[in-house]
PDB file of C-alpha atoms in Angstrom:
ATOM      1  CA  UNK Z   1     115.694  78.720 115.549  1.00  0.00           C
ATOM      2  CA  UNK Z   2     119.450  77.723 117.102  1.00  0.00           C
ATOM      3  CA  UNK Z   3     122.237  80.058 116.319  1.00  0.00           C
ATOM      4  CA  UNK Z   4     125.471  78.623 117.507  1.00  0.00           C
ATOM      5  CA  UNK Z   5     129.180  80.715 117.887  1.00  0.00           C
ATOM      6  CA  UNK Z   6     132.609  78.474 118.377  1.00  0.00           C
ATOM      7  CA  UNK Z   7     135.155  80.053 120.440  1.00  0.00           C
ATOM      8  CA  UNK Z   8     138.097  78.468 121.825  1.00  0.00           C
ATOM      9  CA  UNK Z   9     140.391  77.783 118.832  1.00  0.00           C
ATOM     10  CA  UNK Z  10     143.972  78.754 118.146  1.00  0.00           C
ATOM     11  CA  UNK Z  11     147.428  77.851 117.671  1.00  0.00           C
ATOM     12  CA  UNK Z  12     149.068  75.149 119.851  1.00  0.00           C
ATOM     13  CA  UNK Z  13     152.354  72.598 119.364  1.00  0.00           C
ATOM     14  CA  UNK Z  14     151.956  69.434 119.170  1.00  0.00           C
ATOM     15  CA  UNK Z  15     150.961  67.333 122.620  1.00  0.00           C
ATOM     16  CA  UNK Z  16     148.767  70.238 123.608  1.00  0.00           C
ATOM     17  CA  UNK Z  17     145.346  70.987 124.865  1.00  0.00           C
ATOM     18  CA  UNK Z  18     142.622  73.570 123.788  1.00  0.00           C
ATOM     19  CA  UNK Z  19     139.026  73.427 125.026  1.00  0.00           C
ATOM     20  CA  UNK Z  20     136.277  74.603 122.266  1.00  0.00           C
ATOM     21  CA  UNK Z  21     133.020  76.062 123.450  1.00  0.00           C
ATOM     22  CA  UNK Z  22     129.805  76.734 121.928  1.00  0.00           C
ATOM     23  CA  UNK Z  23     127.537  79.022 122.562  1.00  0.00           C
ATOM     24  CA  UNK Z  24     123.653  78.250 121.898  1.00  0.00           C
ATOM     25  CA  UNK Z  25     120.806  81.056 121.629  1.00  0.00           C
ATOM     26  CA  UNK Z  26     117.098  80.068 121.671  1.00  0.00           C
ATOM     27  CA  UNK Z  27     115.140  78.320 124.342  1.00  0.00           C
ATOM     28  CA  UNK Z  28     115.222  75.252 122.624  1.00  0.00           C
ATOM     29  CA  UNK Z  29     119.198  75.032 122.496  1.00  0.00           C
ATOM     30  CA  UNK Z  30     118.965  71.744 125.501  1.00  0.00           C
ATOM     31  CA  UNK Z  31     116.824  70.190 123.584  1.00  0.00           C
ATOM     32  CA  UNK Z  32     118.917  69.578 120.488  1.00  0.00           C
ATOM     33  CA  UNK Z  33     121.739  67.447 120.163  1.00  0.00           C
ATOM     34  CA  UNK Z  34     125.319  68.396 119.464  1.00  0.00           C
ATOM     35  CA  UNK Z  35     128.020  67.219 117.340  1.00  0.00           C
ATOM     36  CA  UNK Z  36     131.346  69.124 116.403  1.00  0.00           C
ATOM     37  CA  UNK Z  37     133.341  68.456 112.918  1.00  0.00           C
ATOM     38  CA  UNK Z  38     136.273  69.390 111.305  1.00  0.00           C
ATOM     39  CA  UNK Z  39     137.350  70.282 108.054  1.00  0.00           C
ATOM     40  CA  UNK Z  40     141.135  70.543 106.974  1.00  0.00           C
ATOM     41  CA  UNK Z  41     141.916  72.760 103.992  1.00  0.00           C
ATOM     42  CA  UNK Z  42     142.017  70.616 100.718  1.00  0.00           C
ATOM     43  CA  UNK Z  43     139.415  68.179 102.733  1.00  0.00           C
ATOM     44  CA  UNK Z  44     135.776  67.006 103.330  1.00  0.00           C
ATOM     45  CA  UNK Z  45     134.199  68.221 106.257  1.00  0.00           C
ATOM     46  CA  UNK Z  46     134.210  64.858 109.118  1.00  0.00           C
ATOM     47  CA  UNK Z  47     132.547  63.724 112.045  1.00  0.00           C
ATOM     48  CA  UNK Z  48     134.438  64.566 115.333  1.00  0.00           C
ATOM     49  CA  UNK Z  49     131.791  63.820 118.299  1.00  0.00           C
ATOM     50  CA  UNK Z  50     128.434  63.918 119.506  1.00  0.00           C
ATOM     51  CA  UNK Z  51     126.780  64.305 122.337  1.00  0.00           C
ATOM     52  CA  UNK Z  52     122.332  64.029 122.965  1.00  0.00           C
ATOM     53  CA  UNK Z  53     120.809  66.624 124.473  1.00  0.00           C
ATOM     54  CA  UNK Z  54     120.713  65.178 127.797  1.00  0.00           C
ATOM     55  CA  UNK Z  55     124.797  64.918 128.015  1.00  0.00           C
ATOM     56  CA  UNK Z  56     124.364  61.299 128.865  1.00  0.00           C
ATOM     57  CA  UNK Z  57     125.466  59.848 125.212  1.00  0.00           C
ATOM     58  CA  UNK Z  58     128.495  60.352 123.360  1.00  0.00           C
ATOM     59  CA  UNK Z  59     130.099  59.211 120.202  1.00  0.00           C
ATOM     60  CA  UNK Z  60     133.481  59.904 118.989  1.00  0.00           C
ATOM     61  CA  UNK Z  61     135.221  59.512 115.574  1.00  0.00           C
ATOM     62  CA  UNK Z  62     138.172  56.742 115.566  1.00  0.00           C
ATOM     63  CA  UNK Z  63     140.711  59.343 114.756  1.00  0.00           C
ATOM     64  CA  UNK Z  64     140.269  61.625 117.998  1.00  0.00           C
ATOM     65  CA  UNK Z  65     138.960  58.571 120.774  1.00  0.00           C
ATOM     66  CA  UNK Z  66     141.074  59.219 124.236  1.00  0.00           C
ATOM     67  CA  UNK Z  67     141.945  62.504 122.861  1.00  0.00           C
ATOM     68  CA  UNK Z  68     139.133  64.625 122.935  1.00  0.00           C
ATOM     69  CA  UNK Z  69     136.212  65.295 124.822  1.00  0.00           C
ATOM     70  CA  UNK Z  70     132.543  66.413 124.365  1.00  0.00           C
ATOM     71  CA  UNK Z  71     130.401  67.925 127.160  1.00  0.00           C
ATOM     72  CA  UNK Z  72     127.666  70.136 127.689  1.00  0.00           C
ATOM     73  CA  UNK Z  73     126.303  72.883 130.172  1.00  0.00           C
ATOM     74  CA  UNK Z  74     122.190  73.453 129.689  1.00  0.00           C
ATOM     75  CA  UNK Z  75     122.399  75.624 132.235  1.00  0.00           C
ATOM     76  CA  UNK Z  76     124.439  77.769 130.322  1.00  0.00           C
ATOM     77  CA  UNK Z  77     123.330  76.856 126.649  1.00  0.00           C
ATOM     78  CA  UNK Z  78     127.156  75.485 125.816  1.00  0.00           C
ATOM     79  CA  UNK Z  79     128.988  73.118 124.279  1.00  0.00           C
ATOM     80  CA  UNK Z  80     132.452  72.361 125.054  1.00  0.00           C
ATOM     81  CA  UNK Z  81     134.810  70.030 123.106  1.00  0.00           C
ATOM     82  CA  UNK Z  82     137.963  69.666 125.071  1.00  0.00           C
ATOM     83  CA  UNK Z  83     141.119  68.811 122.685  1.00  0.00           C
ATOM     84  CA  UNK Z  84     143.813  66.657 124.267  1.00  0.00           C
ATOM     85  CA  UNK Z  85     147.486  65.581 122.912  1.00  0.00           C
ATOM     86  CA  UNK Z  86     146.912  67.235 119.881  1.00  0.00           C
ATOM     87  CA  UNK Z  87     148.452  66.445 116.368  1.00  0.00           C
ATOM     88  CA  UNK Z  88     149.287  68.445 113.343  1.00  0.00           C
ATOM     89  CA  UNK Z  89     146.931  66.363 111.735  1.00  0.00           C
ATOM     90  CA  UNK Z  90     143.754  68.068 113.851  1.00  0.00           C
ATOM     91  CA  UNK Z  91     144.419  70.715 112.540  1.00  0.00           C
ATOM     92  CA  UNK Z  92     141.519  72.263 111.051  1.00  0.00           C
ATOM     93  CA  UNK Z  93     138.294  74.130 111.091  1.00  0.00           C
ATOM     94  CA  UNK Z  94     135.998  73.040 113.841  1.00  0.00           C
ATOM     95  CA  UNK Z  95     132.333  73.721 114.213  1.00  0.00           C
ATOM     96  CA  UNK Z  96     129.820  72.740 116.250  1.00  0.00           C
ATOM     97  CA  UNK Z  97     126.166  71.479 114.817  1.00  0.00           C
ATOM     98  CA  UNK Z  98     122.706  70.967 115.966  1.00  0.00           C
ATOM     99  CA  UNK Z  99     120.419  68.161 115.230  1.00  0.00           C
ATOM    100  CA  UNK Z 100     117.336  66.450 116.241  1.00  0.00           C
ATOM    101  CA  UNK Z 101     118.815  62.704 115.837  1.00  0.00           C
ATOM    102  CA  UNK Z 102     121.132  62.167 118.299  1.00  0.00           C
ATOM    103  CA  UNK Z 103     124.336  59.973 117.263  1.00  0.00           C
ATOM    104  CA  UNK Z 104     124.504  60.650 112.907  1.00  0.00           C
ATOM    105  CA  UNK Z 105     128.129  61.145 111.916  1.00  0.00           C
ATOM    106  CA  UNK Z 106     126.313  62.961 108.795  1.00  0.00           C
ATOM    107  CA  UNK Z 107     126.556  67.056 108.148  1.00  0.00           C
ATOM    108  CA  UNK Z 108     123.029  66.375 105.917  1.00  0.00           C
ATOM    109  CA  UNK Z 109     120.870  65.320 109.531  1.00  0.00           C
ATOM    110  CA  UNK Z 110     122.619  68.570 111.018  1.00  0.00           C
ATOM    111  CA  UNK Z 111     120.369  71.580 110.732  1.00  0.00           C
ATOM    112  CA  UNK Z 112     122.374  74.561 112.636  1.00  0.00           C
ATOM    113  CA  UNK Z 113     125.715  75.262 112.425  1.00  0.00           C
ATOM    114  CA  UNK Z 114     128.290  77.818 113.652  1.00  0.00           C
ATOM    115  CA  UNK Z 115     130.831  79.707 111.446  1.00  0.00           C
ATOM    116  CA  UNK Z 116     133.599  77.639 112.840  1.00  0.00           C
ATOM    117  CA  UNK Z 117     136.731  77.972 115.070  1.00  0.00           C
ATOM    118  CA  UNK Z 118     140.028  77.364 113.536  1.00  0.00           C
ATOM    119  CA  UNK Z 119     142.532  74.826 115.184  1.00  0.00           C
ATOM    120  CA  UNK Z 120     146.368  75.010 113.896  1.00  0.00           C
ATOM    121  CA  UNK Z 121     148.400  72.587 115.647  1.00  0.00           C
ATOM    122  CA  UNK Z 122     152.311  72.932 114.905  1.00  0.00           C
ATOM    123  CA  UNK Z 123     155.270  69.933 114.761  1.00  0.00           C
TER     124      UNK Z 123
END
């Protein structure tokens, strides 16, 4: 069993930064990989990044490549999703996900999954 809390969220202008974390309980948190979505209100939930349990893969959606970053700290059973020159359009709720397959843009192949962090970005 994973349980997973998103912190890091909040209300930024435009061309900003905000770095997500997410914090993993269970000794099997470094074994899982990670992937962080978003969901805008009015919207389907969509694939923001991934990274394998190693830290040594990532994959990023179109919409957010050279913007945003995904890392992780096993040491420290984290997840961090760094969020570069923002847009209005990011913003959203973000939460973070656990899965055995590493690298599926899919919520269904996700098995954990936080309560989410939300992410306002003004013009």
């Amino acid at each position: 069993q994973v349980q997973l809390v998103e912190s890091g969220g909040g209300l930024v202008q435009a061309g900003g930064s905000l770095r997500l974390s997410c914090a993993g309980s269970g000794r099997t948190f470094s074994s899982y990989n990670e992937g962080w979505f978003r969901q805008a209100p009015g919207k389907e939930r969509e694939f923001v990044a991934v990274i394998s349990w190693t830290g040594n893969l990532k994959y990023y959606a179109d919409s957010v490549k050279g913007r945003f970053t995904i890392s992780r700290d096993n040491a420290k059973n984290t997840v961090y999703l760094q969020l570069n020159s923002l847009k209005p359009e990011d913003t959203a709720v973000y939460y973070c996900a656990a899965s055995t397959a590493y690298g599926s843009r899919w919520s269904k192949d996700y098995e954990y999954w936080g309560q989410g962090t939300q992410v306002t970005v003004s013009s």
